[in-house]
PDB file of C-alpha atoms in Angstrom:
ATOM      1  CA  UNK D   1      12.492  12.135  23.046  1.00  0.00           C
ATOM      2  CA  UNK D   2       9.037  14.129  22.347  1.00  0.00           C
ATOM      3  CA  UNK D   3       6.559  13.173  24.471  1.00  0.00           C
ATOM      4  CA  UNK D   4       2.413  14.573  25.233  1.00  0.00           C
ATOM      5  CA  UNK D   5       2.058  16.328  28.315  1.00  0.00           C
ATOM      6  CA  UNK D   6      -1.369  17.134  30.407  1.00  0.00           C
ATOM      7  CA  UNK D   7      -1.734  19.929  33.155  1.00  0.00           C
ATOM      8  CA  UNK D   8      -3.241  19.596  34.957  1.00  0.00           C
ATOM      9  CA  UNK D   9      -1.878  15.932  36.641  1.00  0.00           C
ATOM     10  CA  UNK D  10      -4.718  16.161  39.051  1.00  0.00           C
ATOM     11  CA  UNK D  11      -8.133  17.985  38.923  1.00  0.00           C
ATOM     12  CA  UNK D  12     -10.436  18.463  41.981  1.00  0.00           C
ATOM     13  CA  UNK D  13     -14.126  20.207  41.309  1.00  0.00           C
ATOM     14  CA  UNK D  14     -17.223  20.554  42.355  1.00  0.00           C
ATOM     15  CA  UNK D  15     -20.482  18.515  40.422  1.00  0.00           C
ATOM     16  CA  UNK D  16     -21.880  20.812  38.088  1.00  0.00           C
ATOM     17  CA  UNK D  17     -18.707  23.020  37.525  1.00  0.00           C
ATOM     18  CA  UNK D  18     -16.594  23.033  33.895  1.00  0.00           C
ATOM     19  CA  UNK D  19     -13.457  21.790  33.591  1.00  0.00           C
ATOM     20  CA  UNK D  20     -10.889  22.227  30.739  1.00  0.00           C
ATOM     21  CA  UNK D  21      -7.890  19.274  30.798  1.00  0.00           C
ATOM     22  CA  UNK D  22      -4.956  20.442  28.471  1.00  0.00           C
ATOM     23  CA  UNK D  23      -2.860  18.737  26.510  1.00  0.00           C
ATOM     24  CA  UNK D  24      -0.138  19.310  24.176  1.00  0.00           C
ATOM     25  CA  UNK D  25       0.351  17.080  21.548  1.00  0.00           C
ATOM     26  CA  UNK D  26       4.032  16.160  20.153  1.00  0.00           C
ATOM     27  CA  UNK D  27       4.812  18.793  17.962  1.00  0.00           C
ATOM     28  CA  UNK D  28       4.214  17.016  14.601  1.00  0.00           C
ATOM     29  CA  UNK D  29       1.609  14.828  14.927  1.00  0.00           C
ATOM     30  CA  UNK D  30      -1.490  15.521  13.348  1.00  0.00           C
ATOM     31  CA  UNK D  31      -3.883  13.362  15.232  1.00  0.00           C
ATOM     32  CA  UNK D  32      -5.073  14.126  18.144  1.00  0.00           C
ATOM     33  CA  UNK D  33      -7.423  12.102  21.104  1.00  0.00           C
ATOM     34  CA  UNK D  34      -8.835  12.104  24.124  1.00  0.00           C
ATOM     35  CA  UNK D  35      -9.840   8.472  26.364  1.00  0.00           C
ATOM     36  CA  UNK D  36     -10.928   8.079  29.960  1.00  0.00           C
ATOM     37  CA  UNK D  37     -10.117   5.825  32.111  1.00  0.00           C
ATOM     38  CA  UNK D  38     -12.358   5.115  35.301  1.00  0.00           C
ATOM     39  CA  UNK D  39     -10.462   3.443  37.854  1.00  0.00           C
ATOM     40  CA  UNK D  40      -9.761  -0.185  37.901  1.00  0.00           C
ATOM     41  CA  UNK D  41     -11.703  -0.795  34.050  1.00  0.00           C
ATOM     42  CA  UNK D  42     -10.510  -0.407  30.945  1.00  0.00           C
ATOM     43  CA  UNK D  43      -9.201   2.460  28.556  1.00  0.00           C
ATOM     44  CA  UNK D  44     -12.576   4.355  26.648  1.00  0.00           C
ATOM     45  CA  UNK D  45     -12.200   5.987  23.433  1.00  0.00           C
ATOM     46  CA  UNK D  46     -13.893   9.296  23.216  1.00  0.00           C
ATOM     47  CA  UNK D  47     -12.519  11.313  20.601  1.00  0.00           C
ATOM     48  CA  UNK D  48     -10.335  11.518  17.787  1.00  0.00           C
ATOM     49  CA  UNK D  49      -9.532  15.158  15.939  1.00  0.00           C
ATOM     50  CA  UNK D  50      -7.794  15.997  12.954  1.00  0.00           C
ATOM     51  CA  UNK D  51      -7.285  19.064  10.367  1.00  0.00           C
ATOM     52  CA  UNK D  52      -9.373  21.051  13.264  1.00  0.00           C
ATOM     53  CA  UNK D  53     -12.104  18.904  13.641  1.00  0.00           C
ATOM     54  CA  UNK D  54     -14.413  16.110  15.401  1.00  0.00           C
ATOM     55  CA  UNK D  55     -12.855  12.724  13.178  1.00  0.00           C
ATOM     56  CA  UNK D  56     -15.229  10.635  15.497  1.00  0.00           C
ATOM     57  CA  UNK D  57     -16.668  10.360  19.081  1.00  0.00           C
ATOM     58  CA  UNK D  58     -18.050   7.694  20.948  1.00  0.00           C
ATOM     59  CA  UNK D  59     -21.239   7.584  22.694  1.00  0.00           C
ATOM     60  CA  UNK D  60     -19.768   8.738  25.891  1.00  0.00           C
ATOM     61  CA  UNK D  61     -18.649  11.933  24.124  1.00  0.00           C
ATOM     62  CA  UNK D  62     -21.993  13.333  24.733  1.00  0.00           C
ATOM     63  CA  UNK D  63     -23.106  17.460  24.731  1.00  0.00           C
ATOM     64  CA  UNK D  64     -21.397  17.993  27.939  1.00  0.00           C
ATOM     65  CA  UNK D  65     -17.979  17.289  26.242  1.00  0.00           C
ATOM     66  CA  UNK D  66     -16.027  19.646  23.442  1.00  0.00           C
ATOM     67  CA  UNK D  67     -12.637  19.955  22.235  1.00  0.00           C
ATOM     68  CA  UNK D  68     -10.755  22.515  20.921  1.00  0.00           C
ATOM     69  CA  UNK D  69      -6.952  23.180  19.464  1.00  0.00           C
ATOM     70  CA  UNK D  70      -7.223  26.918  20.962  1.00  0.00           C
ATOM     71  CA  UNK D  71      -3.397  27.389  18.931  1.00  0.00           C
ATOM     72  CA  UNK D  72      -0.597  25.355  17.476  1.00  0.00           C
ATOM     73  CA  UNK D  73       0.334  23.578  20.161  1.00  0.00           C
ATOM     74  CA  UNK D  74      -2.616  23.141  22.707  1.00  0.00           C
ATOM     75  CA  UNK D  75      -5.913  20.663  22.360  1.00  0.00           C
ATOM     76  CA  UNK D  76      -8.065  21.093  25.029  1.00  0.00           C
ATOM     77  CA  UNK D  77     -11.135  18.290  26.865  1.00  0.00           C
ATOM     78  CA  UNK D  78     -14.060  20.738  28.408  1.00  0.00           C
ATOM     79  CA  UNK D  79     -16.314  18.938  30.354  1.00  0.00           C
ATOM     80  CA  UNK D  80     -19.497  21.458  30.673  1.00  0.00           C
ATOM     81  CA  UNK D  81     -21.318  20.531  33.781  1.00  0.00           C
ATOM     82  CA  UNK D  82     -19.255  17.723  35.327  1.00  0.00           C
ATOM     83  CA  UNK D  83     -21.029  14.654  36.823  1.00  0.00           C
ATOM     84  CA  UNK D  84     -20.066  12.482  39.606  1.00  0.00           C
ATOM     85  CA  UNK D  85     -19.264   9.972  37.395  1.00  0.00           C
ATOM     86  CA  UNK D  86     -17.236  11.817  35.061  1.00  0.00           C
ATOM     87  CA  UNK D  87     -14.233  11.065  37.728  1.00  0.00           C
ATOM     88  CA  UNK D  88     -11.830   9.305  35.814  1.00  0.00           C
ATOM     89  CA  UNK D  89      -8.471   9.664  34.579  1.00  0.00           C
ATOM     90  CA  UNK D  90      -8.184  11.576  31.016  1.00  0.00           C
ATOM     91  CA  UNK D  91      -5.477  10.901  28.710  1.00  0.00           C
ATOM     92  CA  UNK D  92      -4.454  12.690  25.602  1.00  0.00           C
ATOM     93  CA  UNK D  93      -2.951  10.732  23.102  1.00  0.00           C
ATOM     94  CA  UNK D  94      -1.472  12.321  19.738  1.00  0.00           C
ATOM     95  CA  UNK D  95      -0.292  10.397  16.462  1.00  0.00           C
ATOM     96  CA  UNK D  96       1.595  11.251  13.324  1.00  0.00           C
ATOM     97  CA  UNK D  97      -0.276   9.743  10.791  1.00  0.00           C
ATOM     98  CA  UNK D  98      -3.841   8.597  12.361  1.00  0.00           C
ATOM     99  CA  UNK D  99      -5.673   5.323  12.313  1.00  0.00           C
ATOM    100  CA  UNK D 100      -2.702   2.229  12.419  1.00  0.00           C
ATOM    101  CA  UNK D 101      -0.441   4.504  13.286  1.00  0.00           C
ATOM    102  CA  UNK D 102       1.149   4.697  16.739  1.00  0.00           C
ATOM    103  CA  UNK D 103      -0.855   6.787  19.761  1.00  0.00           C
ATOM    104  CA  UNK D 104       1.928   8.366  22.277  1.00  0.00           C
ATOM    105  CA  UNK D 105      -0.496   9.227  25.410  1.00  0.00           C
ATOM    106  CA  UNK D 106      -0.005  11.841  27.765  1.00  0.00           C
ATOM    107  CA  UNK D 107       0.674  11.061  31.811  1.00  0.00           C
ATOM    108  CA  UNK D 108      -2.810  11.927  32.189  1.00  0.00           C
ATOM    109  CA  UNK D 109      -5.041  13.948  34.314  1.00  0.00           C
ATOM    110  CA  UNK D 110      -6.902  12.617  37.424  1.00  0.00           C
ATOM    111  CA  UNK D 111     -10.378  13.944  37.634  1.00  0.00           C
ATOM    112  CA  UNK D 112     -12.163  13.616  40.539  1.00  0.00           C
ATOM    113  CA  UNK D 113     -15.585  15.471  40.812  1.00  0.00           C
ATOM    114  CA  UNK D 114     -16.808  16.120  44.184  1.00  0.00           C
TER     115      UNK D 114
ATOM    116  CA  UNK T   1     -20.612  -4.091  17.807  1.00  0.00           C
ATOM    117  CA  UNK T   2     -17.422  -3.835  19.213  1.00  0.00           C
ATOM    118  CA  UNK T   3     -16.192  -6.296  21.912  1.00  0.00           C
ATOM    119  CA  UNK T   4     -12.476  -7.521  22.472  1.00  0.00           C
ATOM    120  CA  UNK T   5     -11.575 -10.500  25.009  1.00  0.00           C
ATOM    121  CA  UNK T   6      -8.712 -10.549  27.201  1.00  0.00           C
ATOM    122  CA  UNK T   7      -8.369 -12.878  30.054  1.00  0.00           C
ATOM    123  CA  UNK T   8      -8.499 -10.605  33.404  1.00  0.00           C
ATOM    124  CA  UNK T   9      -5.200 -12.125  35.230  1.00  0.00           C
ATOM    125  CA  UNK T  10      -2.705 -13.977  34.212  1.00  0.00           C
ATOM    126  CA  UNK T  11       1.072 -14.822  36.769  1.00  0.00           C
ATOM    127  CA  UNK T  12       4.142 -15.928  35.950  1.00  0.00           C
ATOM    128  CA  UNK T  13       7.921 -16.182  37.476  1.00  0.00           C
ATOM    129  CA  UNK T  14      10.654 -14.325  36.669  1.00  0.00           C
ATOM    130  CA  UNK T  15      12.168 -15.764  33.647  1.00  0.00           C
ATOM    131  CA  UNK T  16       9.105 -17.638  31.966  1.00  0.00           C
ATOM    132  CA  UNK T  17       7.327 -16.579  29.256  1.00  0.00           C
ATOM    133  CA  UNK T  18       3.639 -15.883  29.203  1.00  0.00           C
ATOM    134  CA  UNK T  19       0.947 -15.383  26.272  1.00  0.00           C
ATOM    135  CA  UNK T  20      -1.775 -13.150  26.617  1.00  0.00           C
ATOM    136  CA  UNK T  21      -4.699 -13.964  24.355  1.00  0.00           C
ATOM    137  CA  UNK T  22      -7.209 -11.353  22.720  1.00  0.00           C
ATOM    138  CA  UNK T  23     -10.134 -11.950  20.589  1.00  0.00           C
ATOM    139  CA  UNK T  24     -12.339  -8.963  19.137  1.00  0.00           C
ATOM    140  CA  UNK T  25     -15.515  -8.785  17.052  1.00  0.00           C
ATOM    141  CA  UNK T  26     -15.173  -5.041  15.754  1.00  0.00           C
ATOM    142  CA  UNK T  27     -17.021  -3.324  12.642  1.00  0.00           C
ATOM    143  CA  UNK T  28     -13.964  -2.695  10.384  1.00  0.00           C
ATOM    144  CA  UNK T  29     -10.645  -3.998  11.254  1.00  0.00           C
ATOM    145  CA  UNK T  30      -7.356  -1.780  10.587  1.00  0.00           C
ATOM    146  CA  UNK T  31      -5.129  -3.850  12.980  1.00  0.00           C
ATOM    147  CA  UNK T  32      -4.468  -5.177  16.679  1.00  0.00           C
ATOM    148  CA  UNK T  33      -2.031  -3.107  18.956  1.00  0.00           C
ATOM    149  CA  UNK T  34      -0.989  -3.708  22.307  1.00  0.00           C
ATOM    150  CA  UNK T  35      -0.248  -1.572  25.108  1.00  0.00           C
ATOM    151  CA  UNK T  36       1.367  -1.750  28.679  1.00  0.00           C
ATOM    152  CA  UNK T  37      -0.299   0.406  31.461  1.00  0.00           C
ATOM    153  CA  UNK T  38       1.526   0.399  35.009  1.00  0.00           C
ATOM    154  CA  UNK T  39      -0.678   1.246  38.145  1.00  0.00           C
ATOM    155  CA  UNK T  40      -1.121   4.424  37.376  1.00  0.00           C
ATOM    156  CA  UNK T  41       1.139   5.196  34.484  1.00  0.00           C
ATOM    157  CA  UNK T  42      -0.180   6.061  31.183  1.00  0.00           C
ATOM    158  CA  UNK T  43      -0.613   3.452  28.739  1.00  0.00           C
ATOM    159  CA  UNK T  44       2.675   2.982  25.948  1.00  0.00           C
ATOM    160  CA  UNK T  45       2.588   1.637  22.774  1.00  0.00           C
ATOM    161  CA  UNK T  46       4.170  -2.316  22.626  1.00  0.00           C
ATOM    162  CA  UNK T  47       3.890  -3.137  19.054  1.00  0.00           C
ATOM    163  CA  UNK T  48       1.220  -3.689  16.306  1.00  0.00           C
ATOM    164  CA  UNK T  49       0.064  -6.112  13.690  1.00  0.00           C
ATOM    165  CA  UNK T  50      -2.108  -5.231  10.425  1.00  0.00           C
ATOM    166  CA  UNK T  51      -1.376  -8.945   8.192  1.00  0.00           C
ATOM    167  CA  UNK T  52      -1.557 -12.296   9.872  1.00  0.00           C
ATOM    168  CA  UNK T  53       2.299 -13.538  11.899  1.00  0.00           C
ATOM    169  CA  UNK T  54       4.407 -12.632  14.083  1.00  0.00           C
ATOM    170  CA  UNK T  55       6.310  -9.517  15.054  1.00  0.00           C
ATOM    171  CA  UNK T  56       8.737  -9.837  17.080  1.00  0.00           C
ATOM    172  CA  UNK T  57      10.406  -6.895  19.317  1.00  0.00           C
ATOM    173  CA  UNK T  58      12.883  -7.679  21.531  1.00  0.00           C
ATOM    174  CA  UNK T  59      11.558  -9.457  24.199  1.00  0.00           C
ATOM    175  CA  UNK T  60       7.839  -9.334  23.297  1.00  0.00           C
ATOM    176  CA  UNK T  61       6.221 -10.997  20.034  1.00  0.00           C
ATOM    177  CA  UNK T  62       2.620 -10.293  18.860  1.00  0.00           C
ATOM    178  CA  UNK T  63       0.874 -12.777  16.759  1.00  0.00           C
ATOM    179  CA  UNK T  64      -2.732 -12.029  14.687  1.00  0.00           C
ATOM    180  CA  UNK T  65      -4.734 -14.088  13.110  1.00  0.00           C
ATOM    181  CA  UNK T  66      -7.175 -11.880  10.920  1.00  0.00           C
ATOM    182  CA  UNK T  67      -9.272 -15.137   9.586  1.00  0.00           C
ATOM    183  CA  UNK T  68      -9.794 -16.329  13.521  1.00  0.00           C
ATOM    184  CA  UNK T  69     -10.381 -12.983  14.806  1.00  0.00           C
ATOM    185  CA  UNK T  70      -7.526 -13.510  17.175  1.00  0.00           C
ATOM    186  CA  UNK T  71      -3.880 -12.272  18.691  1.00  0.00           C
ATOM    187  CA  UNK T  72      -1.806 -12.672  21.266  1.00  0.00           C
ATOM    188  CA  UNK T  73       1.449 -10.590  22.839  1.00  0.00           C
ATOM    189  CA  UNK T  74       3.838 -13.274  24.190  1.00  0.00           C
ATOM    190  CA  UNK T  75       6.625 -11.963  26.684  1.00  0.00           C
ATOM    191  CA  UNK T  76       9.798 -13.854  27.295  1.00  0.00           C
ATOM    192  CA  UNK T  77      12.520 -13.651  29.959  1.00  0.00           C
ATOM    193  CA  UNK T  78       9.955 -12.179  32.351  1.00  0.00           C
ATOM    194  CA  UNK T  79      11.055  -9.807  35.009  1.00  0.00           C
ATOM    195  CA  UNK T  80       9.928  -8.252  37.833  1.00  0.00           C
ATOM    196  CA  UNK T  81       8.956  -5.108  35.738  1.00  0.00           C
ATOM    197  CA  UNK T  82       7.186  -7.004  33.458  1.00  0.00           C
ATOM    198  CA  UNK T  83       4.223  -6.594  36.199  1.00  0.00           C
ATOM    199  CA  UNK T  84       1.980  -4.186  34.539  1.00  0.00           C
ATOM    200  CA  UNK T  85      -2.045  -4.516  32.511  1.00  0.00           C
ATOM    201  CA  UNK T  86      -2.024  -5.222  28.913  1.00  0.00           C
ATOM    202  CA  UNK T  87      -4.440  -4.151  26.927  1.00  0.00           C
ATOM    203  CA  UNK T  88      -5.166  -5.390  23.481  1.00  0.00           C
ATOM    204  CA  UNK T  89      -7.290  -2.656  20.870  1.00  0.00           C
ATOM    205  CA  UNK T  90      -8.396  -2.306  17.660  1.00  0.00           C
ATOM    206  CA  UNK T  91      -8.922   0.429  15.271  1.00  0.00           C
ATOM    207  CA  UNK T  92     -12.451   0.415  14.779  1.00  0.00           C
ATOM    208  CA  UNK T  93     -14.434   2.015  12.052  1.00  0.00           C
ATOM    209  CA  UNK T  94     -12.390   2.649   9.327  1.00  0.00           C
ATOM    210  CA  UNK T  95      -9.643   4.218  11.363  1.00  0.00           C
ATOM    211  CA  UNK T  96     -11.205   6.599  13.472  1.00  0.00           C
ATOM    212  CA  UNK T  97     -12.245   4.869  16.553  1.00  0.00           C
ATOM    213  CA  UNK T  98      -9.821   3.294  18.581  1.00  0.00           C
ATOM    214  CA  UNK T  99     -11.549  -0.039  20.843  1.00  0.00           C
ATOM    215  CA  UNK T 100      -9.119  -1.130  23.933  1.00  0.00           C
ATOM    216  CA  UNK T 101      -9.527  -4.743  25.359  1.00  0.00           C
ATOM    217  CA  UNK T 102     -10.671  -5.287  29.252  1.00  0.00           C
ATOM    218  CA  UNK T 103      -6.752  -5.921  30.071  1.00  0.00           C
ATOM    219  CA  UNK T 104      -4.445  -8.693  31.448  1.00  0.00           C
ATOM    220  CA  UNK T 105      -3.120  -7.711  34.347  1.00  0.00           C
ATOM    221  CA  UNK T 106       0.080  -9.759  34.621  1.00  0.00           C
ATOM    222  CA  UNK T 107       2.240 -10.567  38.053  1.00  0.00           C
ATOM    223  CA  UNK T 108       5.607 -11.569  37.882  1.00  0.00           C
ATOM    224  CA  UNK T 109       6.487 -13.282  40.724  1.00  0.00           C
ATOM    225  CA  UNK T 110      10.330 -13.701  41.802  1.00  0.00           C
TER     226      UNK T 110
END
């Protein structure tokens, strides 16, 4: 069965450093996002990306954060200058059809900022 | 605004059945999923409703009520397994913004 998958699983860095989080999406969806999860609360929306562009962000999807779909296959989470509290896990979702349709999420990638 | 209700715990025994409630108060409203996340898993899709009943899936049923702004997953035959957060969301915004509940976390007890 298709599935997303992240690399890395887990990401160590130092405050103030950029990080890229990949993803690839299953192969024929068209819809791609990114959430956080800080540990213990609840799954955050931050983006969703479609036909090569920003769909919508949410507030925490601020200038620090960009994506990108570098190829076919890849869509990437850049954090610029990563903050303390930018630890979190990251997951990638991807979906065929967008909005009702069902997200498959990725295993996700730990970040932990140091 | 955007705000969805779950309670925070809820335990069972293996075997019972158990209904996790959500309400939500969203801008736009394209239909309630629900999603299992174990500790430290990913979350994975359970099962969705966009009109008002029930949809049944195997062992788990999901109920909406679009008028009461309100839905609930029920799981039968618990099992150990079962043991996991549920989270309720909501596709916010005319599609593109995707709202997830606090979560349930749910023990099964033996």
């Amino acid at each position: 069965e298709p599935e997303v998958t992240q690399t890395p699983s887990h990401q160590v860095t130092q405050m103030g450093q950029e990080v890229i989080l990949r993803c690839v999406p299953i192969s024929n969806h068209l819809y791609f996002y990114w959430y956080r999860q800080i540990l213990g609360q609840k799954v955050e929306f931050l983006v969703s990306f479609y036909n090569n562009e920003i769909s919508e962000k949410s507030e925490i999807f601020d200038d620090q954060f960009s994506v990108e779909r570098p190829d076919g296959s890849n869509f990437t989470l850049k954090i610029r200058s990563t903050k303390l509290e930018d630890s979190a896990m990251y997951f990638c979702a991807s979906s065929l059809q967008g909005s009702t349709d069902t997200q498959y999420f990725g295993p996700g990638t730990r970040l932990t900022v140091l | 605004g955007q705000s969805l209700e779950q309670p925070s715990e809820v335990t069972a025994v293996e075997g019972a059945i158990v209904q996790i409630n959500c309400t939500y108060q969203t801008s736009g409203f394209y239909g309630l999923s629900w999603y299992q996340q174990h500790d430290g898993g990913a979350p994975t899709f359970l099962s969705y409703n966009a009109l008002d009943g029930l949809e049944e899936t195997g062992r788990f049923s999901s109920f909406l009520s679009r008028s009461d702004s309100y839905g609930y997953l029920l799981l039968q035959e618990l099992q150990m397994k079962d043991s996991a957060s549920y989270f309720c969301a909501v596709m916010d915004n005319y599609g593109q913004n995707f709202v997830f509940g606090p979560g349930t976390r749910l023990s099964v007890l033996p």
